[in-house]
PDB file of C-alpha atoms in Angstrom:
ATOM      1  CA  MET A   1      10.842   0.990  17.263  1.00 78.00           C
ATOM      2  CA  MET A   2      13.528  -1.541  18.009  1.00 80.00           C
ATOM      3  CA  SER A   3      14.229  -3.664  14.945  1.00 77.00           C
ATOM      4  CA  MET A   4      13.607  -6.968  16.733  1.00 84.00           C
ATOM      5  CA  TYR A   5      10.583  -5.816  18.726  1.00 91.00           C
ATOM      6  CA  GLU A   6       7.305  -7.677  18.115  1.00 94.00           C
ATOM      7  CA  PRO A   7       4.356  -5.869  19.726  1.00 95.00           C
ATOM      8  CA  GLU A   8       2.057  -8.897  19.556  1.00 94.00           C
ATOM      9  CA  MET A   9       4.497 -10.909  21.701  1.00 94.00           C
ATOM     10  CA  ASP A  10       4.900  -8.211  24.361  1.00 94.00           C
ATOM     11  CA  GLY A  11       4.262  -9.662  27.831  1.00 94.00           C
ATOM     12  CA  SER A  12       4.884  -6.561  29.899  1.00 96.00           C
ATOM     13  CA  PRO A  13       2.219  -5.310  32.370  1.00 96.00           C
ATOM     14  CA  GLU A  14      -0.853  -3.529  31.081  1.00 96.00           C
ATOM     15  CA  LEU A  15      -0.978   0.234  31.420  1.00 96.00           C
ATOM     16  CA  GLY A  16      -3.125   1.928  34.028  1.00 95.00           C
ATOM     17  CA  GLN A  17      -6.066   4.094  33.052  1.00 94.00           C
ATOM     18  CA  ALA A  18      -4.107   7.354  32.960  1.00 95.00           C
ATOM     19  CA  ASP A  19      -1.262   5.908  30.906  1.00 96.00           C
ATOM     20  CA  HIS A  20      -3.788   4.104  28.713  1.00 96.00           C
ATOM     21  CA  THR A  21      -5.361   7.415  27.724  1.00 97.00           C
ATOM     22  CA  TYR A  22      -1.926   8.981  27.250  1.00 97.00           C
ATOM     23  CA  TYR A  23      -0.908   6.117  24.930  1.00 97.00           C
ATOM     24  CA  GLN A  24      -4.000   6.664  22.788  1.00 97.00           C
ATOM     25  CA  GLU A  25      -3.152  10.367  22.573  1.00 97.00           C
ATOM     26  CA  LEU A  26       0.398   9.546  21.463  1.00 97.00           C
ATOM     27  CA  ILE A  27      -0.855   7.188  18.768  1.00 97.00           C
ATOM     28  CA  GLY A  28      -3.301   9.843  17.594  1.00 97.00           C
ATOM     29  CA  MET A  29      -0.453  12.345  17.186  1.00 97.00           C
ATOM     30  CA  LEU A  30       1.685   9.810  15.350  1.00 97.00           C
ATOM     31  CA  ARG A  31      -1.140   8.868  13.008  1.00 97.00           C
ATOM     32  CA  TRP A  32      -1.667  12.561  12.257  1.00 97.00           C
ATOM     33  CA  ALA A  33       2.053  12.838  11.452  1.00 96.00           C
ATOM     34  CA  THR A  34       1.831   9.928   8.981  1.00 97.00           C
ATOM     35  CA  GLU A  35      -1.184  11.515   7.294  1.00 95.00           C
ATOM     36  CA  ILE A  36       0.699  14.733   6.561  1.00 94.00           C
ATOM     37  CA  GLY A  37       3.818  13.082   5.204  1.00 94.00           C
ATOM     38  CA  ARG A  38       5.893  11.181   7.775  1.00 96.00           C
ATOM     39  CA  VAL A  39       5.750   8.007   5.719  1.00 97.00           C
ATOM     40  CA  ASP A  40       8.957   6.726   7.311  1.00 95.00           C
ATOM     41  CA  ILE A  41       7.081   5.814  10.519  1.00 96.00           C
ATOM     42  CA  LEU A  42       3.874   4.530   8.903  1.00 97.00           C
ATOM     43  CA  MET A  43       4.674   0.828   9.360  1.00 96.00           C
ATOM     44  CA  GLU A  44       5.625   1.208  13.027  1.00 96.00           C
ATOM     45  CA  VAL A  45       2.626   3.390  13.857  1.00 97.00           C
ATOM     46  CA  SER A  46       0.328   0.900  12.146  1.00 97.00           C
ATOM     47  CA  LEU A  47       1.662  -1.905  14.335  1.00 96.00           C
ATOM     48  CA  LEU A  48       1.311   0.020  17.592  1.00 97.00           C
ATOM     49  CA  SER A  49      -2.154   1.296  16.653  1.00 97.00           C
ATOM     50  CA  GLN A  50      -3.482  -2.245  16.946  1.00 96.00           C
ATOM     51  CA  TYR A  51      -3.087  -2.174  20.748  1.00 96.00           C
ATOM     52  CA  GLN A  52      -4.973   0.968  21.738  1.00 96.00           C
ATOM     53  CA  ALA A  53      -7.701  -1.064  23.467  1.00 95.00           C
ATOM     54  CA  CYS A  54      -5.261  -2.733  25.854  1.00 95.00           C
ATOM     55  CA  PRO A  55      -1.744  -1.269  25.584  1.00 96.00           C
ATOM     56  CA  ARG A  56       1.168  -2.540  27.629  1.00 97.00           C
ATOM     57  CA  VAL A  57       4.259  -0.909  29.071  1.00 97.00           C
ATOM     58  CA  GLY A  58       6.340  -2.211  26.175  1.00 96.00           C
ATOM     59  CA  HIS A  59       3.992  -0.618  23.642  1.00 97.00           C
ATOM     60  CA  MET A  60       4.323   2.722  25.419  1.00 97.00           C
ATOM     61  CA  GLU A  61       8.115   2.473  25.393  1.00 97.00           C
ATOM     62  CA  GLN A  62       8.148   1.812  21.642  1.00 96.00           C
ATOM     63  CA  ALA A  63       5.774   4.715  20.971  1.00 97.00           C
ATOM     64  CA  LEU A  64       8.122   7.013  22.900  1.00 97.00           C
ATOM     65  CA  ARG A  65      11.051   5.668  20.873  1.00 96.00           C
ATOM     66  CA  ILE A  66       9.258   6.812  17.708  1.00 96.00           C
ATOM     67  CA  PHE A  67       8.976  10.304  19.180  1.00 97.00           C
ATOM     68  CA  ALA A  68      12.690  10.165  20.011  1.00 96.00           C
ATOM     69  CA  TYR A  69      13.383   9.260  16.380  1.00 94.00           C
ATOM     70  CA  LEU A  70      11.260  12.198  15.192  1.00 95.00           C
ATOM     71  CA  ASP A  71      13.230  14.454  17.514  1.00 95.00           C
ATOM     72  CA  THR A  72      16.523  13.375  15.922  1.00 94.00           C
ATOM     73  CA  ALA A  73      15.097  13.453  12.372  1.00 92.00           C
ATOM     74  CA  PRO A  74      12.463  16.221  12.509  1.00 92.00           C
ATOM     75  CA  ASN A  75      12.386  16.994   8.793  1.00 91.00           C
ATOM     76  CA  LEU A  76      11.146  14.754   5.996  1.00 92.00           C
ATOM     77  CA  SER A  77       9.749  16.042   2.720  1.00 92.00           C
ATOM     78  CA  LEU A  78       7.992  14.277  -0.137  1.00 95.00           C
ATOM     79  CA  TYR A  79       8.938  14.820  -3.757  1.00 92.00           C
ATOM     80  CA  TYR A  80       6.000  16.380  -5.617  1.00 92.00           C
ATOM     81  CA  ASP A  81       7.097  16.415  -9.243  1.00 90.00           C
ATOM     82  CA  TRP A  82       4.695  17.083 -12.141  1.00 89.00           C
ATOM     83  CA  ARG A  83       6.904  15.253 -14.639  1.00 89.00           C
ATOM     84  CA  VAL A  84       6.184  11.747 -15.909  1.00 88.00           C
ATOM     85  CA  PRO A  85       8.233   9.108 -14.016  1.00 89.00           C
ATOM     86  CA  ASN A  86      11.176   7.521 -15.753  1.00 88.00           C
ATOM     87  CA  ILE A  87       9.747   3.989 -15.813  1.00 88.00           C
ATOM     88  CA  ASP A  88       9.996   1.392 -18.558  1.00 85.00           C
ATOM     89  CA  TYR A  89       6.329   0.563 -19.159  1.00 84.00           C
ATOM     90  CA  SER A  90       7.115  -1.979 -21.860  1.00 85.00           C
ATOM     91  CA  GLN A  91       7.201  -4.650 -19.128  1.00 85.00           C
ATOM     92  CA  PHE A  92       3.421  -4.316 -18.778  1.00 87.00           C
ATOM     93  CA  MET A  93       2.428  -6.969 -21.286  1.00 79.00           C
ATOM     94  CA  SER A  94      -1.231  -7.671 -20.514  1.00 79.00           C
ATOM     95  CA  SER A  95      -3.968  -6.700 -22.961  1.00 79.00           C
ATOM     96  CA  LYS A  96      -7.448  -5.909 -21.719  1.00 80.00           C
ATOM     97  CA  GLU A  97      -8.863  -7.171 -24.986  1.00 82.00           C
ATOM     98  CA  ASP A  98      -7.675 -10.691 -24.129  1.00 85.00           C
ATOM     99  CA  PHE A  99      -9.875 -10.652 -21.021  1.00 89.00           C
ATOM    100  CA  LYS A 100     -13.065  -9.550 -22.791  1.00 84.00           C
ATOM    101  CA  THR A 101     -14.041 -13.166 -23.471  1.00 85.00           C
ATOM    102  CA  TYR A 102     -14.351 -13.790 -19.733  1.00 88.00           C
ATOM    103  CA  TYR A 103     -15.291 -10.299 -18.525  1.00 92.00           C
ATOM    104  CA  ARG A 104     -17.472  -8.864 -21.278  1.00 90.00           C
ATOM    105  CA  ASP A 105     -19.096  -6.291 -19.028  1.00 91.00           C
ATOM    106  CA  ALA A 106     -15.777  -4.950 -17.723  1.00 93.00           C
ATOM    107  CA  VAL A 107     -15.932  -1.183 -18.155  1.00 93.00           C
ATOM    108  CA  GLU A 108     -14.438   1.413 -15.835  1.00 94.00           C
ATOM    109  CA  GLU A 109     -17.129   3.315 -13.947  1.00 91.00           C
ATOM    110  CA  LEU A 110     -17.184   6.991 -14.885  1.00 91.00           C
ATOM    111  CA  PRO A 111     -19.065   9.744 -13.024  1.00 90.00           C
ATOM    112  CA  SER A 112     -22.227  10.654 -14.906  1.00 90.00           C
ATOM    113  CA  ASN A 113     -21.914  14.319 -13.927  1.00 92.00           C
ATOM    114  CA  MET A 114     -18.155  14.777 -14.092  1.00 93.00           C
ATOM    115  CA  PRO A 115     -16.958  18.193 -15.301  1.00 95.00           C
ATOM    116  CA  LYS A 116     -15.049  18.711 -18.505  1.00 94.00           C
ATOM    117  CA  PRO A 117     -11.372  17.826 -17.921  1.00 93.00           C
ATOM    118  CA  ARG A 118      -8.963  20.746 -18.000  1.00 93.00           C
ATOM    119  CA  GLY A 119      -5.208  21.080 -17.916  1.00 92.00           C
ATOM    120  CA  ARG A 120      -2.491  18.504 -18.461  1.00 92.00           C
ATOM    121  CA  SER A 121      -3.315  14.846 -18.125  1.00 94.00           C
ATOM    122  CA  VAL A 122      -1.698  12.809 -15.364  1.00 95.00           C
ATOM    123  CA  GLY A 123      -0.682   9.167 -15.123  1.00 95.00           C
ATOM    124  CA  SER A 124      -0.795   6.975 -12.044  1.00 96.00           C
ATOM    125  CA  THR A 125       1.547   4.305 -10.725  1.00 97.00           C
ATOM    126  CA  ALA A 126       1.297   2.092  -7.642  1.00 98.00           C
ATOM    127  CA  TRP A 127       3.534  -0.247  -5.668  1.00 97.00           C
ATOM    128  CA  VAL A 128       1.900  -2.944  -3.534  1.00 98.00           C
ATOM    129  CA  ASP A 129       3.225  -5.578  -1.152  1.00 98.00           C
ATOM    130  CA  ALA A 130       2.155  -7.960   1.608  1.00 97.00           C
ATOM    131  CA  SER A 131       4.042  -9.582   4.475  1.00 97.00           C
ATOM    132  CA  HIS A 132       2.599 -13.069   4.794  1.00 96.00           C
ATOM    133  CA  ALA A 133       1.664 -14.233   8.322  1.00 95.00           C
ATOM    134  CA  ALA A 134       3.641 -11.327   9.784  1.00 94.00           C
ATOM    135  CA  ASN A 135       1.743 -11.334  13.071  1.00 95.00           C
ATOM    136  CA  LYS A 136       3.184 -14.192  15.136  1.00 94.00           C
ATOM    137  CA  MET A 137       0.157 -14.329  17.430  1.00 94.00           C
ATOM    138  CA  THR A 138      -2.699 -14.403  14.881  1.00 95.00           C
ATOM    139  CA  ARG A 139      -0.671 -15.116  11.717  1.00 96.00           C
ATOM    140  CA  LYS A 140      -2.504 -12.389   9.862  1.00 96.00           C
ATOM    141  CA  SER A 141      -0.616 -10.745   7.021  1.00 97.00           C
ATOM    142  CA  HIS A 142       0.151  -7.061   6.522  1.00 97.00           C
ATOM    143  CA  THR A 143      -0.767  -4.960   3.459  1.00 98.00           C
ATOM    144  CA  GLY A 144       1.118  -1.932   2.194  1.00 98.00           C
ATOM    145  CA  TYR A 145       0.895   0.214  -0.912  1.00 98.00           C
ATOM    146  CA  VAL A 146       1.728   3.668  -2.228  1.00 98.00           C
ATOM    147  CA  ILE A 147       0.096   5.399  -5.209  1.00 98.00           C
ATOM    148  CA  PHE A 148       1.656   8.172  -7.291  1.00 97.00           C
ATOM    149  CA  LEU A 149       0.279  10.696  -9.765  1.00 96.00           C
ATOM    150  CA  ASN A 150       3.157  11.266 -12.162  1.00 94.00           C
ATOM    151  CA  ARG A 151       6.021  11.539  -9.631  1.00 94.00           C
ATOM    152  CA  ALA A 152       3.924  12.821  -6.723  1.00 95.00           C
ATOM    153  CA  PRO A 153       2.918  10.424  -3.910  1.00 97.00           C
ATOM    154  CA  ILE A 154      -0.815  10.727  -3.234  1.00 96.00           C
ATOM    155  CA  LEU A 155      -1.839   7.748  -1.095  1.00 97.00           C
ATOM    156  CA  TRP A 156       0.145   5.552   1.294  1.00 98.00           C
ATOM    157  CA  TYR A 157      -1.268   2.689   3.321  1.00 98.00           C
ATOM    158  CA  SER A 158      -0.077   0.125   5.861  1.00 98.00           C
ATOM    159  CA  LYS A 159      -2.506  -2.105   7.737  1.00 97.00           C
ATOM    160  CA  ARG A 160      -3.016  -5.640   9.019  1.00 96.00           C
ATOM    161  CA  GLN A 161      -5.265  -7.810   6.851  1.00 96.00           C
ATOM    162  CA  ASN A 162      -8.606  -8.941   8.226  1.00 94.00           C
ATOM    163  CA  THR A 163      -8.240 -12.611   7.338  1.00 92.00           C
ATOM    164  CA  VAL A 164      -5.641 -15.330   7.846  1.00 94.00           C
ATOM    165  CA  GLU A 165      -4.216 -16.477   4.526  1.00 93.00           C
ATOM    166  CA  SER A 166      -2.639 -19.907   4.146  1.00 90.00           C
ATOM    167  CA  SER A 167      -0.120 -18.827   1.506  1.00 92.00           C
ATOM    168  CA  THR A 168       1.946 -15.877   0.347  1.00 94.00           C
ATOM    169  CA  PHE A 169      -0.044 -15.963  -2.884  1.00 93.00           C
ATOM    170  CA  GLY A 170      -3.283 -15.381  -0.976  1.00 94.00           C
ATOM    171  CA  SER A 171      -1.982 -12.511   1.139  1.00 96.00           C
ATOM    172  CA  GLU A 172      -0.437 -10.799  -1.901  1.00 96.00           C
ATOM    173  CA  PHE A 173      -3.706 -11.089  -3.838  1.00 95.00           C
ATOM    174  CA  ILE A 174      -5.639  -9.585  -0.915  1.00 96.00           C
ATOM    175  CA  ALA A 175      -3.141  -6.710  -0.878  1.00 97.00           C
ATOM    176  CA  LEU A 176      -3.533  -6.233  -4.647  1.00 97.00           C
ATOM    177  CA  LYS A 177      -7.316  -6.137  -4.267  1.00 96.00           C
ATOM    178  CA  SER A 178      -7.059  -3.469  -1.550  1.00 97.00           C
ATOM    179  CA  CYS A 179      -4.719  -1.414  -3.709  1.00 98.00           C
ATOM    180  CA  ILE A 180      -7.026  -1.637  -6.748  1.00 98.00           C
ATOM    181  CA  GLU A 181      -9.976  -0.517  -4.604  1.00 97.00           C
ATOM    182  CA  ALA A 182      -8.002   2.589  -3.611  1.00 98.00           C
ATOM    183  CA  ILE A 183      -7.001   3.181  -7.244  1.00 98.00           C
ATOM    184  CA  THR A 184     -10.603   2.909  -8.423  1.00 97.00           C
ATOM    185  CA  SER A 185     -11.723   5.441  -5.831  1.00 97.00           C
ATOM    186  CA  LEU A 186      -8.854   7.818  -6.671  1.00 97.00           C
ATOM    187  CA  ARG A 187      -9.511   7.719 -10.421  1.00 96.00           C
ATOM    188  CA  TYR A 188     -13.190   8.460  -9.798  1.00 96.00           C
ATOM    189  CA  LYS A 189     -12.357  11.440  -7.584  1.00 96.00           C
ATOM    190  CA  LEU A 190      -9.851  12.850 -10.075  1.00 96.00           C
ATOM    191  CA  ARG A 191     -12.478  12.823 -12.798  1.00 95.00           C
ATOM    192  CA  MET A 192     -14.935  14.583 -10.483  1.00 96.00           C
ATOM    193  CA  PHE A 193     -12.246  17.234  -9.887  1.00 95.00           C
ATOM    194  CA  GLY A 194     -11.929  17.740 -13.642  1.00 95.00           C
ATOM    195  CA  ILE A 195      -8.394  16.352 -13.782  1.00 95.00           C
ATOM    196  CA  PRO A 196      -7.756  14.490 -17.057  1.00 95.00           C
ATOM    197  CA  LEU A 197      -6.143  11.043 -16.898  1.00 95.00           C
ATOM    198  CA  ASP A 198      -3.669   9.925 -19.519  1.00 91.00           C
ATOM    199  CA  GLY A 199      -5.974   7.302 -21.033  1.00 86.00           C
ATOM    200  CA  GLU A 200      -4.050   4.359 -19.592  1.00 89.00           C
ATOM    201  CA  GLY A 201      -4.787   2.236 -16.571  1.00 93.00           C
ATOM    202  CA  THR A 202      -2.831   2.665 -13.378  1.00 96.00           C
ATOM    203  CA  HIS A 203       0.442   0.750 -13.599  1.00 96.00           C
ATOM    204  CA  VAL A 204       0.753  -1.483 -10.526  1.00 97.00           C
ATOM    205  CA  PHE A 205       4.031  -3.075  -9.455  1.00 97.00           C
ATOM    206  CA  CYS A 206       3.871  -6.268  -7.390  1.00 97.00           C
ATOM    207  CA  ASP A 207       6.792  -8.469  -6.268  1.00 95.00           C
ATOM    208  CA  ASN A 208       4.909 -11.799  -6.368  1.00 96.00           C
ATOM    209  CA  LYS A 209       5.246 -13.447  -9.779  1.00 94.00           C
ATOM    210  CA  SER A 210       2.334 -15.850  -9.229  1.00 93.00           C
ATOM    211  CA  VAL A 211      -0.040 -12.975  -8.502  1.00 95.00           C
ATOM    212  CA  VAL A 212       1.195 -11.036 -11.524  1.00 95.00           C
ATOM    213  CA  THR A 213       0.743 -14.088 -13.756  1.00 93.00           C
ATOM    214  CA  ASN A 214      -2.788 -14.745 -12.535  1.00 92.00           C
ATOM    215  CA  ALA A 215      -3.755 -11.095 -12.887  1.00 92.00           C
ATOM    216  CA  THR A 216      -2.334 -10.543 -16.367  1.00 91.00           C
ATOM    217  CA  LYS A 217      -2.501 -13.829 -18.282  1.00 90.00           C
ATOM    218  CA  VAL A 218      -6.002 -14.724 -19.370  1.00 89.00           C
ATOM    219  CA  GLU A 219      -5.173 -18.437 -19.634  1.00 88.00           C
ATOM    220  CA  SER A 220      -4.091 -18.715 -15.992  1.00 87.00           C
ATOM    221  CA  THR A 221      -6.364 -20.637 -13.637  1.00 83.00           C
ATOM    222  CA  LEU A 222      -7.025 -20.385  -9.920  1.00 83.00           C
ATOM    223  CA  ASN A 223      -6.511 -23.467  -7.768  1.00 73.00           C
ATOM    224  CA  LYS A 224      -7.682 -22.004  -4.459  1.00 74.00           C
ATOM    225  CA  LYS A 225     -11.381 -21.159  -4.307  1.00 74.00           C
ATOM    226  CA  HIS A 226     -11.133 -18.926  -1.225  1.00 77.00           C
ATOM    227  CA  ASN A 227      -8.951 -16.459  -3.182  1.00 86.00           C
ATOM    228  CA  SER A 228     -11.444 -16.253  -6.043  1.00 90.00           C
ATOM    229  CA  ILE A 229     -12.961 -12.878  -5.088  1.00 91.00           C
ATOM    230  CA  ALA A 230      -9.622 -11.061  -5.104  1.00 93.00           C
ATOM    231  CA  TYR A 231      -8.584 -13.049  -8.200  1.00 93.00           C
ATOM    232  CA  HIS A 232     -11.605 -12.090 -10.291  1.00 93.00           C
ATOM    233  CA  TYR A 233     -11.713  -8.532  -8.944  1.00 95.00           C
ATOM    234  CA  ALA A 234      -8.129  -7.931 -10.086  1.00 95.00           C
ATOM    235  CA  ARG A 235      -8.683  -9.538 -13.502  1.00 94.00           C
ATOM    236  CA  TRP A 236     -11.951  -7.634 -14.024  1.00 95.00           C
ATOM    237  CA  ASN A 237     -10.153  -4.336 -13.455  1.00 95.00           C
ATOM    238  CA  VAL A 238      -7.402  -5.365 -15.859  1.00 94.00           C
ATOM    239  CA  ALA A 239     -10.098  -6.141 -18.445  1.00 94.00           C
ATOM    240  CA  ALA A 240     -11.745  -2.765 -17.762  1.00 94.00           C
ATOM    241  CA  GLY A 241      -8.452  -0.940 -18.265  1.00 93.00           C
ATOM    242  CA  VAL A 242      -8.412   0.401 -14.712  1.00 95.00           C
ATOM    243  CA  VAL A 243      -5.053  -1.194 -13.882  1.00 95.00           C
ATOM    244  CA  ASP A 244      -2.186  -3.052 -15.468  1.00 95.00           C
ATOM    245  CA  VAL A 245       0.058  -5.241 -13.306  1.00 96.00           C
ATOM    246  CA  SER A 246       3.740  -6.075 -13.620  1.00 95.00           C
ATOM    247  CA  TRP A 247       6.404  -7.733 -11.509  1.00 96.00           C
ATOM    248  CA  ILE A 248       9.127  -5.865  -9.644  1.00 95.00           C
ATOM    249  CA  ALA A 249      11.915  -7.134  -7.408  1.00 95.00           C
ATOM    250  CA  SER A 250      11.370  -6.803  -3.658  1.00 93.00           C
ATOM    251  CA  LEU A 251      14.548  -4.755  -3.260  1.00 93.00           C
ATOM    252  CA  THR A 252      13.048  -1.992  -5.431  1.00 94.00           C
ATOM    253  CA  ASN A 253       9.411  -2.311  -4.339  1.00 96.00           C
ATOM    254  CA  LEU A 254       8.608   0.964  -2.570  1.00 96.00           C
ATOM    255  CA  ALA A 255       5.740  -0.675  -0.663  1.00 97.00           C
ATOM    256  CA  ASP A 256       8.157  -3.110   0.994  1.00 96.00           C
ATOM    257  CA  ALA A 257       8.864  -0.493   3.663  1.00 95.00           C
ATOM    258  CA  PHE A 258       5.176  -0.524   4.652  1.00 97.00           C
ATOM    259  CA  THR A 259       4.959  -4.257   5.339  1.00 96.00           C
ATOM    260  CA  LYS A 260       8.317  -5.376   6.753  1.00 92.00           C
ATOM    261  CA  ARG A 261      10.850  -4.288   9.359  1.00 89.00           C
ATOM    262  CA  LEU A 262      13.823  -3.394   7.189  1.00 90.00           C
ATOM    263  CA  THR A 263      17.400  -2.466   7.933  1.00 89.00           C
ATOM    264  CA  TYR A 264      18.449   1.175   8.000  1.00 87.00           C
ATOM    265  CA  ASP A 265      20.163   0.888   4.606  1.00 92.00           C
ATOM    266  CA  GLN A 266      17.131  -0.754   3.007  1.00 93.00           C
ATOM    267  CA  ARG A 267      14.816   1.936   4.379  1.00 91.00           C
ATOM    268  CA  GLN A 268      17.112   4.695   3.159  1.00 91.00           C
ATOM    269  CA  HIS A 269      17.230   3.124  -0.292  1.00 93.00           C
ATOM    270  CA  LEU A 270      13.443   2.841  -0.651  1.00 94.00           C
ATOM    271  CA  PHE A 271      12.414   6.104   0.994  1.00 95.00           C
ATOM    272  CA  GLY A 272      15.289   7.959  -0.622  1.00 93.00           C
ATOM    273  CA  GLN A 273      13.638   7.526  -4.014  1.00 91.00           C
ATOM    274  CA  TRP A 274      10.644   9.719  -3.129  1.00 94.00           C
ATOM    275  CA  THR A 275      11.510  11.632   0.040  1.00 93.00           C
ATOM    276  CA  TYR A 276      14.302  13.954   1.117  1.00 89.00           C
TER     277      TYR A 276
END
């Protein structure tokens, strides 16, 4: 897609029935490509997927530009490395015991019939981000995250949020909640597969300091009631030991590429750390 293109502001004519169906087929192929590893087009495909009900000529042109990009860069591989990532985990300072006063029933749900774990244990790490009010028509924000097991990417996600948030804090907390939901589901599935976890919660990197503070410091308070569900959901999972949250700069947040239109150099820097 063109770097300055905004699909929600496209005023070109609507496609006819035949081209409409063809556009949906193109989006289906692109979404399949993102599912099997073409993470470098996930953000763009997510944006264009929102207009399958009533696509316009401009949307079709941008979809074809993505295919042109794939033609010039047909190969992209993901690093699947069994080794533990070289990350300084000392920056994760929260203690789940501090939260027990407020969330006494916080315990990670374990499958009652899970098999006996076998093999080497694995650790999980996630990067999450949100682009506040990214859609200029509806002012809805955009969520993105990527989850790793050791150094292997397992889940990647880029999608518009369902609600309109009045602040960056709110949109980032909604994104964190979505990421934790995916983490909870993944940890449950791994246990049902008999894969042992390393005994620690999933380490989550977020580039919003206010969200990190509210999720990790038990003395922090929430001033906005409409964010309370995401707020307490995140803190409950910290108390249960499911996740631990820490701050990371936007320039090194891998999920930044799933929420914002970045320059070529920025994309190469972020994707270059886990693709080749």
